mmCIF file of C-alpha atoms in Angstrom:
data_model
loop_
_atom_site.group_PDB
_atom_site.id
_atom_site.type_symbol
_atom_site.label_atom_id
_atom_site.label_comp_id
_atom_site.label_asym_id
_atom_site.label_seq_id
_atom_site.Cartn_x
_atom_site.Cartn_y
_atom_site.Cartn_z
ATOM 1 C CA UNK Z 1 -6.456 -30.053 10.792
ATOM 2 C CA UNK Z 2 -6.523 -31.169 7.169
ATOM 3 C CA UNK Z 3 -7.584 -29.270 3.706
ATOM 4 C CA UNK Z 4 -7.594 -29.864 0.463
ATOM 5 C CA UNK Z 5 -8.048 -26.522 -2.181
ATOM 6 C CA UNK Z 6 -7.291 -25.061 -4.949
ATOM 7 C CA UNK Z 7 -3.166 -23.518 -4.623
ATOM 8 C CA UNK Z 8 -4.086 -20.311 -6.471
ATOM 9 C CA UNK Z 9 -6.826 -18.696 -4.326
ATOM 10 C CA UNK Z 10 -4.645 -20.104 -1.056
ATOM 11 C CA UNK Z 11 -1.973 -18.418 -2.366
ATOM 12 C CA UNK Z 12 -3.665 -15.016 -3.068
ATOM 13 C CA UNK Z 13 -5.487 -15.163 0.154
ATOM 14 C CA UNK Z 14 -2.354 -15.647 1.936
ATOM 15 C CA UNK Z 15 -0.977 -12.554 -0.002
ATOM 16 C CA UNK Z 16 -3.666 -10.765 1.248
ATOM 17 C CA UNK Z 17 -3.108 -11.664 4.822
ATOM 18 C CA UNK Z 18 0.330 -11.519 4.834
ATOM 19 C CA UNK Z 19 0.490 -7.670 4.579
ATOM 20 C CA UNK Z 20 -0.933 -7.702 8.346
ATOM 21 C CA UNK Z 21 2.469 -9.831 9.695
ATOM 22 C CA UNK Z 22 4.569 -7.828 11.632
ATOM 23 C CA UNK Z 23 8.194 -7.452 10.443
ATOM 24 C CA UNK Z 24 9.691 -5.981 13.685
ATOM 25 C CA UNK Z 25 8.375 -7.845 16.780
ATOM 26 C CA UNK Z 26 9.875 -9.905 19.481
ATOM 27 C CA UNK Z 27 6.786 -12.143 19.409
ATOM 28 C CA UNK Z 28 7.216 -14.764 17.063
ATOM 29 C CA UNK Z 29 3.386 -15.253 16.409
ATOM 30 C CA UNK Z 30 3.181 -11.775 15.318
ATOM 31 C CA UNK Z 31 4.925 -13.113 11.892
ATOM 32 C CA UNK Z 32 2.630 -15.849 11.724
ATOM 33 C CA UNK Z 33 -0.907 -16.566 9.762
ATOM 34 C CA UNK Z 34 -3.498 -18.234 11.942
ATOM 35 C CA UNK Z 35 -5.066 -21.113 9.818
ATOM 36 C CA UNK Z 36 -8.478 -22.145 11.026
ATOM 37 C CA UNK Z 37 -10.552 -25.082 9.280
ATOM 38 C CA UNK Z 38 -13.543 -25.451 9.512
ATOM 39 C CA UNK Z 39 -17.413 -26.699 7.694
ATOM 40 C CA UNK Z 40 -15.495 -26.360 4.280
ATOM 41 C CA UNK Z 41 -14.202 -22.920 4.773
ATOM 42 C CA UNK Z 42 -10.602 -21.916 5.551
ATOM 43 C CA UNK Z 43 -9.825 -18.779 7.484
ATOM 44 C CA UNK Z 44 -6.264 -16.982 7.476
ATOM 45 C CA UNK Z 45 -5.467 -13.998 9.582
ATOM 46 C CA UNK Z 46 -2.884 -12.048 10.845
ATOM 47 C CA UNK Z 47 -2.008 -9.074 12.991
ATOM 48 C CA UNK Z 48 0.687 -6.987 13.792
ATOM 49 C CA UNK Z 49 -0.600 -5.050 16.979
ATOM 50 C CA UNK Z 50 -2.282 -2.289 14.611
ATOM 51 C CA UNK Z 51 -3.610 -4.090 11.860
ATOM 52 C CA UNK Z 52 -6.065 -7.612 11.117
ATOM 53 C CA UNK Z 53 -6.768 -8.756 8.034
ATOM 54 C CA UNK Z 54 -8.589 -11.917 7.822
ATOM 55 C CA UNK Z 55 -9.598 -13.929 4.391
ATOM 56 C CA UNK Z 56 -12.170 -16.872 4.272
ATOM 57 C CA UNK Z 57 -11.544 -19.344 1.174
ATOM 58 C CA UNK Z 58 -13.623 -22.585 0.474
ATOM 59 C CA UNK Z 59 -11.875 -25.443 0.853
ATOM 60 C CA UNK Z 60 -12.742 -29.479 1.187
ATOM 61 C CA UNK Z 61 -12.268 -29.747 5.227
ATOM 62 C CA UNK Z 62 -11.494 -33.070 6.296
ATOM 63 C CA UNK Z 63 -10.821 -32.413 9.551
ATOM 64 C CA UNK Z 64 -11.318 -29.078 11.663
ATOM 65 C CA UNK Z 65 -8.566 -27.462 13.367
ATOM 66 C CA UNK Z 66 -6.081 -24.059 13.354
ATOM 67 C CA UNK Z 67 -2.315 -24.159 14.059
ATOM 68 C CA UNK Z 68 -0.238 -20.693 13.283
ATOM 69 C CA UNK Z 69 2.803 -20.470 10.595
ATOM 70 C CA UNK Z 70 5.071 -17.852 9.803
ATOM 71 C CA UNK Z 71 3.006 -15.848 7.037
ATOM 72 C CA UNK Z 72 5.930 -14.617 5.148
ATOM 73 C CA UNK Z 73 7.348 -17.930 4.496
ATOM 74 C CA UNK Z 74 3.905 -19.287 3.753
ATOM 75 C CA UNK Z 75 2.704 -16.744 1.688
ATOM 76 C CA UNK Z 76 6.037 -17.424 -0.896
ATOM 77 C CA UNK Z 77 6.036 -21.023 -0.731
ATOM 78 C CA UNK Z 78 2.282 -21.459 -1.590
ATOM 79 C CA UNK Z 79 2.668 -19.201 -4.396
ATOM 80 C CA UNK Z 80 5.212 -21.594 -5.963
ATOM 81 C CA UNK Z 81 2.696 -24.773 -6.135
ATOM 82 C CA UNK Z 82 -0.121 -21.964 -6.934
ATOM 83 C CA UNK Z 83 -0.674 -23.967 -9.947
ATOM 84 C CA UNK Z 84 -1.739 -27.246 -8.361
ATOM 85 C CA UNK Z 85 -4.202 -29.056 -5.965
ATOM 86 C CA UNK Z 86 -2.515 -28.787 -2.247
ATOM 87 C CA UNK Z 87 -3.379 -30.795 1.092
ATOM 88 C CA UNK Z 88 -2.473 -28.795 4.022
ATOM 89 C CA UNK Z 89 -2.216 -30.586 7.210
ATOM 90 C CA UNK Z 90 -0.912 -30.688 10.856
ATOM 91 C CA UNK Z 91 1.709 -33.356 11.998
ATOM 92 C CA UNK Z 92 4.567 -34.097 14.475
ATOM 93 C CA UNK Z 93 6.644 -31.721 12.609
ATOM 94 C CA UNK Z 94 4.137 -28.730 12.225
ATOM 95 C CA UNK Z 95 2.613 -28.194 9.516
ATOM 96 C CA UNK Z 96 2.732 -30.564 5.883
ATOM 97 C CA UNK Z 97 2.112 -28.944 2.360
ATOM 98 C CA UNK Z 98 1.417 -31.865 0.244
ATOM 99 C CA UNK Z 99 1.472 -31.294 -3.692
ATOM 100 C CA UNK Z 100 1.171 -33.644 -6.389
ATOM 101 C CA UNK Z 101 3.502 -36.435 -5.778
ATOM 102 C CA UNK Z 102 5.963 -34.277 -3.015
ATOM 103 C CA UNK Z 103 5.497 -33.126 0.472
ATOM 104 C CA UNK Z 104 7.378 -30.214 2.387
ATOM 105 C CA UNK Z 105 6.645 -28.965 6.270
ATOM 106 C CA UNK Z 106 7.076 -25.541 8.151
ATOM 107 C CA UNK Z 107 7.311 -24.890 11.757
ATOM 108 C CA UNK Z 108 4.138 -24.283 13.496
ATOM 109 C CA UNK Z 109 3.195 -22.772 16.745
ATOM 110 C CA UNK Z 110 -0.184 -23.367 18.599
ATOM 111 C CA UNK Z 111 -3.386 -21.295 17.492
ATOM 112 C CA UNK Z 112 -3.944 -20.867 21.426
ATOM 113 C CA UNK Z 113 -0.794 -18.031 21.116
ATOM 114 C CA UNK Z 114 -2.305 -15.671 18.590
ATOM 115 C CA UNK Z 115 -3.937 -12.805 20.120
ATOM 116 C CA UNK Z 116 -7.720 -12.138 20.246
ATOM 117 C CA UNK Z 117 -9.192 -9.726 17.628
ATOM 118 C CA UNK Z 118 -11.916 -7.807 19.115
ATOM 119 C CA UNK Z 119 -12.673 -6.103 15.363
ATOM 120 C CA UNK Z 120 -16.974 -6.013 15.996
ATOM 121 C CA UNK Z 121 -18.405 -3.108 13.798
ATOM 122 C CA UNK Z 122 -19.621 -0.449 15.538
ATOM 123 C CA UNK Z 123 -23.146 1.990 15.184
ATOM 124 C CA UNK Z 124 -21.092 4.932 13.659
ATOM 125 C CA UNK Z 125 -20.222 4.595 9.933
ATOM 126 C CA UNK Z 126 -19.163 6.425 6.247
ATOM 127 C CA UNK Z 127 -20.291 5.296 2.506
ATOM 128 C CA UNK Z 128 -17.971 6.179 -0.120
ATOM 129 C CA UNK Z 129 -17.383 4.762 -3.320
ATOM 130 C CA UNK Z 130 -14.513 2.503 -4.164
ATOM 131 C CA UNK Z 131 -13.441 4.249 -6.586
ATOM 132 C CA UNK Z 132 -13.803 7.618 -4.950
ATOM 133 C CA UNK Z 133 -11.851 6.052 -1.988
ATOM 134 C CA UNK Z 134 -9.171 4.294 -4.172
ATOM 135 C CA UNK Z 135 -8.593 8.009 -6.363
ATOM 136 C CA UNK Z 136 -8.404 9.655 -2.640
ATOM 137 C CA UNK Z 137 -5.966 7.194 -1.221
ATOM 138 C CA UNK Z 138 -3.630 7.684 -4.169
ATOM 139 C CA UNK Z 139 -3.701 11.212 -3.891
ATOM 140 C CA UNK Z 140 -2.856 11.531 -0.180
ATOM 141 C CA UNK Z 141 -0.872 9.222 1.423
ATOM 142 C CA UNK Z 142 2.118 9.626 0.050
ATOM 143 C CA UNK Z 143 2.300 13.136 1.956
ATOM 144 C CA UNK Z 144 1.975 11.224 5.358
ATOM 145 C CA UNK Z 145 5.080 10.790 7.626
ATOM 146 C CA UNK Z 146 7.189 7.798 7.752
ATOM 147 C CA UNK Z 147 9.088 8.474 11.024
ATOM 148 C CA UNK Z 148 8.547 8.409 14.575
ATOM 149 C CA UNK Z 149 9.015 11.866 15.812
ATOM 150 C CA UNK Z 150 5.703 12.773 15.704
ATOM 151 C CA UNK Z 151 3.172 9.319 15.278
ATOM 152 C CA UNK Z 152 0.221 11.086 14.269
ATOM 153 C CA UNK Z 153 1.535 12.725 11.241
ATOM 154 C CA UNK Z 154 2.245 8.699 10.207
ATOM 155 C CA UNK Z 155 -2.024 8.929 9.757
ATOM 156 C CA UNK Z 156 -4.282 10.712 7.613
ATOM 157 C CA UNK Z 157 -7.207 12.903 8.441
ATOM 158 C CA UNK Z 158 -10.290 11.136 7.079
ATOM 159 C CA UNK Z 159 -13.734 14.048 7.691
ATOM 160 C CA UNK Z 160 -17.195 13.352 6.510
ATOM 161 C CA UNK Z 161 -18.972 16.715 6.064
ATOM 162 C CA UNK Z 162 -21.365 18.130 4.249
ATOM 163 C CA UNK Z 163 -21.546 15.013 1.606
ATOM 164 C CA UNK Z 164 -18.141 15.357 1.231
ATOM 165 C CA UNK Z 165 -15.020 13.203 2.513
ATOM 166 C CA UNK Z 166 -12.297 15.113 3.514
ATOM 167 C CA UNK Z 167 -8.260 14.125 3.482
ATOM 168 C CA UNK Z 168 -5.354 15.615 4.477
ATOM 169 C CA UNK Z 169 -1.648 14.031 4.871
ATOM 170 C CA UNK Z 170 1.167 15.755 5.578
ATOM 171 C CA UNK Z 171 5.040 14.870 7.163
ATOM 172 C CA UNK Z 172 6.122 18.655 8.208
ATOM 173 C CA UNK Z 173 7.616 19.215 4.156
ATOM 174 C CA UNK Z 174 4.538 19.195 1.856
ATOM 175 C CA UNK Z 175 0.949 18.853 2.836
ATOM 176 C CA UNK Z 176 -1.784 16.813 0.620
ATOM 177 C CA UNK Z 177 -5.674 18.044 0.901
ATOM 178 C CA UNK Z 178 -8.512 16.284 -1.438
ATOM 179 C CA UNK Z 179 -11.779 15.571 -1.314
ATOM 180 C CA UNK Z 180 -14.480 12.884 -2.864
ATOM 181 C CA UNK Z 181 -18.150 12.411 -2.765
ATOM 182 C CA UNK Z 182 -19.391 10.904 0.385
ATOM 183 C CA UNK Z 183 -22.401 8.438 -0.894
ATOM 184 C CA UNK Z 184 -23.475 8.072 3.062
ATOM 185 C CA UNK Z 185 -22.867 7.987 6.438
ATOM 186 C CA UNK Z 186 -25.176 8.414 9.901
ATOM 187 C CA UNK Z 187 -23.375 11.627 11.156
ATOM 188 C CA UNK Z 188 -20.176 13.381 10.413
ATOM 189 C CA UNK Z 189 -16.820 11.259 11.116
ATOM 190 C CA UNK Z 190 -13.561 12.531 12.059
ATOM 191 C CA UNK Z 191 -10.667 10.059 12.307
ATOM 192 C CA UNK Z 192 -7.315 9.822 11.828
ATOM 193 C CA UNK Z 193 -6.239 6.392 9.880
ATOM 194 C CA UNK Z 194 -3.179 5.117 9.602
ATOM 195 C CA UNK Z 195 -1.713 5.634 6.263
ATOM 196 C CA UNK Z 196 -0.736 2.163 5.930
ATOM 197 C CA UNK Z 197 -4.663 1.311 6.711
ATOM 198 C CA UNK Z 198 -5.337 3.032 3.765
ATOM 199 C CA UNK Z 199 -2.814 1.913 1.287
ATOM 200 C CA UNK Z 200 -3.580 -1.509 2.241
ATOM 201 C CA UNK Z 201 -7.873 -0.880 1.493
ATOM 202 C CA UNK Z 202 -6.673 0.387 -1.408
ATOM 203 C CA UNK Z 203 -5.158 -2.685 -2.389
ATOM 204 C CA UNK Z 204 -8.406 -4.440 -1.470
ATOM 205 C CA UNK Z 205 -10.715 -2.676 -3.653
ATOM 206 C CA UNK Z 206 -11.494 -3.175 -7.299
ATOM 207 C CA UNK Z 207 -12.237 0.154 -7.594
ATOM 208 C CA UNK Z 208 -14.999 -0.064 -9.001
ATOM 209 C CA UNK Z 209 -19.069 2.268 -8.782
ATOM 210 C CA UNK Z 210 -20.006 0.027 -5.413
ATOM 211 C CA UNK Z 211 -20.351 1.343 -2.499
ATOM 212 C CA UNK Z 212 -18.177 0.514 0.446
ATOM 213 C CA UNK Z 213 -18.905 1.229 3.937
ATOM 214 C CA UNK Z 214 -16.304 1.938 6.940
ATOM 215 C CA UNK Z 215 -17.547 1.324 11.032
ATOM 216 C CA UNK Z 216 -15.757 3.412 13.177
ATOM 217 C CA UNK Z 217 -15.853 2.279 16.924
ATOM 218 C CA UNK Z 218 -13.692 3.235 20.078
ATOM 219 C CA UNK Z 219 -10.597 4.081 18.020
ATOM 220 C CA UNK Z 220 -10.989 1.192 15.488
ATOM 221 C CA UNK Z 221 -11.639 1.546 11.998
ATOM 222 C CA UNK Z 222 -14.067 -1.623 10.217
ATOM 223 C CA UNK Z 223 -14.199 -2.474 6.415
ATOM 224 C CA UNK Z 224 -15.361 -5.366 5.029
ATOM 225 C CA UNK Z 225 -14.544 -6.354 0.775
ATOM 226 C CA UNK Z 226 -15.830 -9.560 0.127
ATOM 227 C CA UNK Z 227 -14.560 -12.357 1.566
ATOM 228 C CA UNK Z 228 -11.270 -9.899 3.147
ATOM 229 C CA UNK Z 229 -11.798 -8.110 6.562
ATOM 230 C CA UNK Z 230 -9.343 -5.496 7.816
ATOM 231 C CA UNK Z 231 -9.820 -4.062 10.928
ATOM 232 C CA UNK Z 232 -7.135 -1.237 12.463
ATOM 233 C CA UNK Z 233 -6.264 0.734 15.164
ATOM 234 C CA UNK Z 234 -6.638 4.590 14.836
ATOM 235 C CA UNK Z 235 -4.411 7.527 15.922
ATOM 236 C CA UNK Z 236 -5.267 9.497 18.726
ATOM 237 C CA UNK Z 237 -4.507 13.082 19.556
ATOM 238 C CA UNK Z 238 -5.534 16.444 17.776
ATOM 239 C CA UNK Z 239 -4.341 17.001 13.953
ATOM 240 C CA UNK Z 240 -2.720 20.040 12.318
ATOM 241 C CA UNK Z 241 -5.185 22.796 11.252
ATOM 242 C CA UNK Z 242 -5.148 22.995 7.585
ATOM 243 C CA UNK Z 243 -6.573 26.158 7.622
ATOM 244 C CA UNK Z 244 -3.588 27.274 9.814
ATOM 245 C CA UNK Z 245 -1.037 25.949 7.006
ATOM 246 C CA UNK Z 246 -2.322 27.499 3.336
ATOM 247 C CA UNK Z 247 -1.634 31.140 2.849
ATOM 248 C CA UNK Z 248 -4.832 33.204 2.113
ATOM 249 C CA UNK Z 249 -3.467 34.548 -0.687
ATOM 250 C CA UNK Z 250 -0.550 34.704 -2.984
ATOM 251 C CA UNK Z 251 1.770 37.418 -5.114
ATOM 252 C CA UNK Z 252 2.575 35.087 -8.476
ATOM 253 C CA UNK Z 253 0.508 32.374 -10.074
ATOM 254 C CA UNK Z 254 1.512 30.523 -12.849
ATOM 255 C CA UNK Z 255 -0.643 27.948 -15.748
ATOM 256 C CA UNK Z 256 1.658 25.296 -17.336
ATOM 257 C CA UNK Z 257 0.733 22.054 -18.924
ATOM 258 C CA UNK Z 258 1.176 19.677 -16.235
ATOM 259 C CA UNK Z 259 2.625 16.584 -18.652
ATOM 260 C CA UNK Z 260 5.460 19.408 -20.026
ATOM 261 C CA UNK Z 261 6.373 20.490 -16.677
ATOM 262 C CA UNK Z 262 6.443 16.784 -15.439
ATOM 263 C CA UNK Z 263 9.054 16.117 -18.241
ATOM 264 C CA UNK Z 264 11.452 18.941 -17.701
ATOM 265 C CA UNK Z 265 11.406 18.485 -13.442
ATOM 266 C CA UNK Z 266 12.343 14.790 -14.063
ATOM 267 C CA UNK Z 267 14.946 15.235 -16.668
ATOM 268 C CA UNK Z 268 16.196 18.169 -13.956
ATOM 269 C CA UNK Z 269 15.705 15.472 -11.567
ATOM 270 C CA UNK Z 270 18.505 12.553 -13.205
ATOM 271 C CA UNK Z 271 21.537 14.664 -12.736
ATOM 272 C CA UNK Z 272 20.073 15.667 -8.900
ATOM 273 C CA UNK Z 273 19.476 11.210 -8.225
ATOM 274 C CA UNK Z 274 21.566 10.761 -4.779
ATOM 275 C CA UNK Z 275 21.113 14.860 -3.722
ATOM 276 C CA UNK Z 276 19.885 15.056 -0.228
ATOM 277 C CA UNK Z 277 17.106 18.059 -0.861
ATOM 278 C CA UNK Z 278 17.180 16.991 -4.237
ATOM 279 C CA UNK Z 279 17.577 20.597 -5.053
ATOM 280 C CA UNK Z 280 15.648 21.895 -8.536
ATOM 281 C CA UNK Z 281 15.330 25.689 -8.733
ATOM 282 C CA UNK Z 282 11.898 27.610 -10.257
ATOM 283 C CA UNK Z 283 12.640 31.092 -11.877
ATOM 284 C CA UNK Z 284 9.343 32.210 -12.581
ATOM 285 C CA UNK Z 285 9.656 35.313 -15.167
ATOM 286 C CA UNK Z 286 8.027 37.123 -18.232
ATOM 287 C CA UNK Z 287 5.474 34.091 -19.010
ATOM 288 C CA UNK Z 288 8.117 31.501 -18.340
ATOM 289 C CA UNK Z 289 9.435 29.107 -15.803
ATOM 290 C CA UNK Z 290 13.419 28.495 -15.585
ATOM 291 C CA UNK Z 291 14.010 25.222 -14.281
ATOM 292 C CA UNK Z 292 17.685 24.343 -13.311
ATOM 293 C CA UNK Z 293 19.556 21.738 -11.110
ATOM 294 C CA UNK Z 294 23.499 21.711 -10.964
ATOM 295 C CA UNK Z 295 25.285 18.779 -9.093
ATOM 296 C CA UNK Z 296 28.686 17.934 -9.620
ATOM 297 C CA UNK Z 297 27.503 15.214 -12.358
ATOM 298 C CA UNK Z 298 26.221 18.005 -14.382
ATOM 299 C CA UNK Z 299 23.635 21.157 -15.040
ATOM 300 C CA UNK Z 300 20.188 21.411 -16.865
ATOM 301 C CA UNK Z 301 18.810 24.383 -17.634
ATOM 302 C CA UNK Z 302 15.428 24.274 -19.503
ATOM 303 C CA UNK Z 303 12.815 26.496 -20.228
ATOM 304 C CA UNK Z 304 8.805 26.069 -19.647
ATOM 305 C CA UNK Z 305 6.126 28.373 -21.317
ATOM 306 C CA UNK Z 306 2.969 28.899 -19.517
ATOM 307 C CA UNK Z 307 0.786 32.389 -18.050
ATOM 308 C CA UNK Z 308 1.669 34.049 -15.300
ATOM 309 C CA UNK Z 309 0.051 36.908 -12.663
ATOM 310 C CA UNK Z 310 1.702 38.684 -10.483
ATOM 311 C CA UNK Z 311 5.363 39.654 -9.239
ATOM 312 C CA UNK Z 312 8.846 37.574 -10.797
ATOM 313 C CA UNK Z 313 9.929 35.155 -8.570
ATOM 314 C CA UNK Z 314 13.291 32.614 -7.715
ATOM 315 C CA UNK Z 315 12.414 29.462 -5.353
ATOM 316 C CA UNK Z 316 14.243 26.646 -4.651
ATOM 317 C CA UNK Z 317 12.324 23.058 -4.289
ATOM 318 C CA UNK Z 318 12.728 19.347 -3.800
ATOM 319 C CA UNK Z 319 12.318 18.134 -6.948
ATOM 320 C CA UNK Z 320 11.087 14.395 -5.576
ATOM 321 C CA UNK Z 321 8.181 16.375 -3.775
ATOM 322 C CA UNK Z 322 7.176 18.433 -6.756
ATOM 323 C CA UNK Z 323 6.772 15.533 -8.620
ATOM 324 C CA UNK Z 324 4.471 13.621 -6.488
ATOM 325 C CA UNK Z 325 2.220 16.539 -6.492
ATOM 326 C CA UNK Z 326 2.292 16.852 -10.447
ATOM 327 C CA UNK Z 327 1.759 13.213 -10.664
ATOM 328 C CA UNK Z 328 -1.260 13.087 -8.104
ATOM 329 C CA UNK Z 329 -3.604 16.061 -10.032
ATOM 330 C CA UNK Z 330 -4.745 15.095 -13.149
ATOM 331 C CA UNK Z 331 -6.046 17.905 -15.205
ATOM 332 C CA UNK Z 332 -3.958 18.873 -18.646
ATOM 333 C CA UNK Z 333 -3.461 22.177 -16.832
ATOM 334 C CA UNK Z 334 -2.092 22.748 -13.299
ATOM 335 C CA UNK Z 335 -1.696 25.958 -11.342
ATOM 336 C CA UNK Z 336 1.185 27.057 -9.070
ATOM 337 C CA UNK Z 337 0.460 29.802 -6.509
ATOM 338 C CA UNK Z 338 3.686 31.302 -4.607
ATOM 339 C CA UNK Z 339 4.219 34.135 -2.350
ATOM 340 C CA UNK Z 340 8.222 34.822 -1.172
ATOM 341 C CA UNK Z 341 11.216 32.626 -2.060
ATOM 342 C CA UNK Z 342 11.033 31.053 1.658
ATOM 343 C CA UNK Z 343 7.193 31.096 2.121
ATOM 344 C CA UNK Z 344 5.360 27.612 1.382
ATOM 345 C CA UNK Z 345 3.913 27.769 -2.711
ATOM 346 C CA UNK Z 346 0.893 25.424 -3.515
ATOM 347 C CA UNK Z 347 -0.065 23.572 -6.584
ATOM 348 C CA UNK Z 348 -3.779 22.046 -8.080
ATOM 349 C CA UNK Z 349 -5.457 21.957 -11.116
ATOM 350 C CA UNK Z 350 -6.340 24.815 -12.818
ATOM 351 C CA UNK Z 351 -10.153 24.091 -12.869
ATOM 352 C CA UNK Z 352 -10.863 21.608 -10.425
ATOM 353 C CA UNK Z 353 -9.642 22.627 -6.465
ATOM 354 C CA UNK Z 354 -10.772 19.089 -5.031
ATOM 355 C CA UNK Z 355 -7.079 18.378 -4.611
ATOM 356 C CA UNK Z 356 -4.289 20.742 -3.289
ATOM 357 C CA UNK Z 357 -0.643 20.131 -2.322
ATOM 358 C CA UNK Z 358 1.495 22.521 -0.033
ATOM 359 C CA UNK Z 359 5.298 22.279 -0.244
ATOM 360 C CA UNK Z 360 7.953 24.410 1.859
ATOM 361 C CA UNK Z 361 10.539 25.475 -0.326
ATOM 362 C CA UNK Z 362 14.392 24.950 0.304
ATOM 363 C CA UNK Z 363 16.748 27.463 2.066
ATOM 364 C CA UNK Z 364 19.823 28.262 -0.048
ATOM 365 C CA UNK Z 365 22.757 30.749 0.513
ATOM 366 C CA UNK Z 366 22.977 31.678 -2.999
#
């Protein structure tokens, strides 16, 4: 195999590809990129075991061939010559990066090692747009699990019904639900996706008003961007009922200006920075919200105006989660709904409901 392209678009497809090398394996050619050559286009891929990703470049082939290199390696080295012409090659000593007047070689292993990808589209299928999809990633997956105990909860719940796409991500402590336009589909779609699926499409589109369509076959989830393919391995196994989780109603709501309230729970937050539960305390009374933390570094003690319904009320949070859910809406105005001091309190915009967040307050003895 030889090649001769341009070291920036290499180096950003092997970027691309190198998201789908696995980190943890015992099978060495699970780290690597498969390299293909051939009628003046290059092809990278990689796979972890859940995961493909596969990028076609163009590229002056002067002779065909594939040979497999580790892709995190790769991935750096090419993005140091980025700025020049590189020949890429196969030899006695794997594989030869040639650029400008200098030469450097990697171990290689034979293409014949690297798993099949069976990643064909199948009949059933979802339209969204990017930008829909990109807004609904970033408002979601951060809620999803990142441990083992329960694998399913590592996934989020992607619906198509009723023109609408439906998400919801949670890891047992807070609970994300949102919705987006659907632009499309032939029938309604219930999967769940892994959550680092989604981050990585996310990272794929432009986000941009085109539409972008998602195959679903036998547990496998299809997307095509361009010249990029990822193809991934769903969860299996039935989801938590949402409609299970969020109370019915509540006893105390509360209207605050989201960007005030995000200032006062992070300065709260500095003197909490190590705390396990990263313990902030609400005390929602007469129009006002008392917002304290105390660690042995030091207290704050602040006070946020806003307009409250309903009964007074002391809860107990983690201040890292409230955050993320302030962060993620993204009206002026937000609305916090709670019930009892130990029962689970939501928050969403005040005028919009296409996103709400669920968060189980902390126990204390005080």
């Amino acid at each position: 195999m030889k090649f001769i392209c341009d070291g920036l678009v290499l180096s950003d497809a092997a970027v691309t590809v190198s998201k789908a090398c696995s980190t943890k394996t015992t099978t060495p050619v699970l780290e690597c990129i498969k390299i293909g050559a051939q009628n003046d286009v290059v092809t990278l891929l990689a796979y972890d075991g859940e995961i493909s990703i596969e990028k076609k470049i163009k590229a002056d082939v002067l002779e065909e061939g594939e040979i497999c290199v580790n892709g995190r390696f790769f991935s750096d080295f090419i993005g140091k010559v980025s700025g020049m012409n590189v020949v890429i090659s196969t030899g006695d000593k794997g594989l030869e990066i040639r650029y400008e007047d200098s030469e450097s070689f990697m171990q290689a292993l034979p293409a014949s090692e690297f798993p099949s990808i069976k990643g064909e589209a199948g009949e059933e299928y979802f339209e969204v747009k990017e930008a829909a999809l990109k807004a609904l990633i970033s408002k979601t997956v951060f809620c999803c699990a990142t441990d083992e105990s329960r694998p399913i909860l590592k996934g989020c719940l992607l619906e198509t019904e009723g023109g609408k796409l439906h998400a919801t991500a949670l890891d047992g402590y807070r609970m994300a639900v949102s919705q987006c336009e659907a632009a499309g589909g032939n029938g309604n779609v219930k999967i769940v996706c892994p959550a680092r699926t989604l981050t990585e499409i996310s990272r794929m589109l432009e986000g941009g008003d085109e539409t972008l369509k998602i195959y679903v076959a036998k547990n496998m989830l299809f997307v095509s961007v361009d010249d990029t393919v990822l193809t991934s391995r769903l969860y299996t196994g039935e989801f938590v009922n949402k409609s299970n989780i969020f109370p019915p109603a509540f006893s105390t709501q509360f209207c605050v200006s989201r960007a005030e309230l995000i200032e006062s729970v992070e300065r709260a937050s500095v003197l909490i920075r190590g705390d396990k539960n990263n313990l902030i305390i609400f005390e929602v009374k007469g129009g006002n919200i008392l917002i304290t933390a105390n660690s042995e570094i030091g207290n704050v003690s602040e006070c946020v105006k806003g307009e409250m319904s309903g009964k007074e009320l002391k809860i107990a949070m983690n201040g890292k989660f409230m955050l993320d859910a302030l962060k993620a809406l993204d009206e002026d105005k937000v609305k916090l709904s709670f019930n009892t001091p130990i029962a689970p309190f939501t928050l969403e915009n005040k005028d919009s409901q296409e996103s709400s967040y669920l968060i189980l307050p902390v126990r204390t003895t005080a």
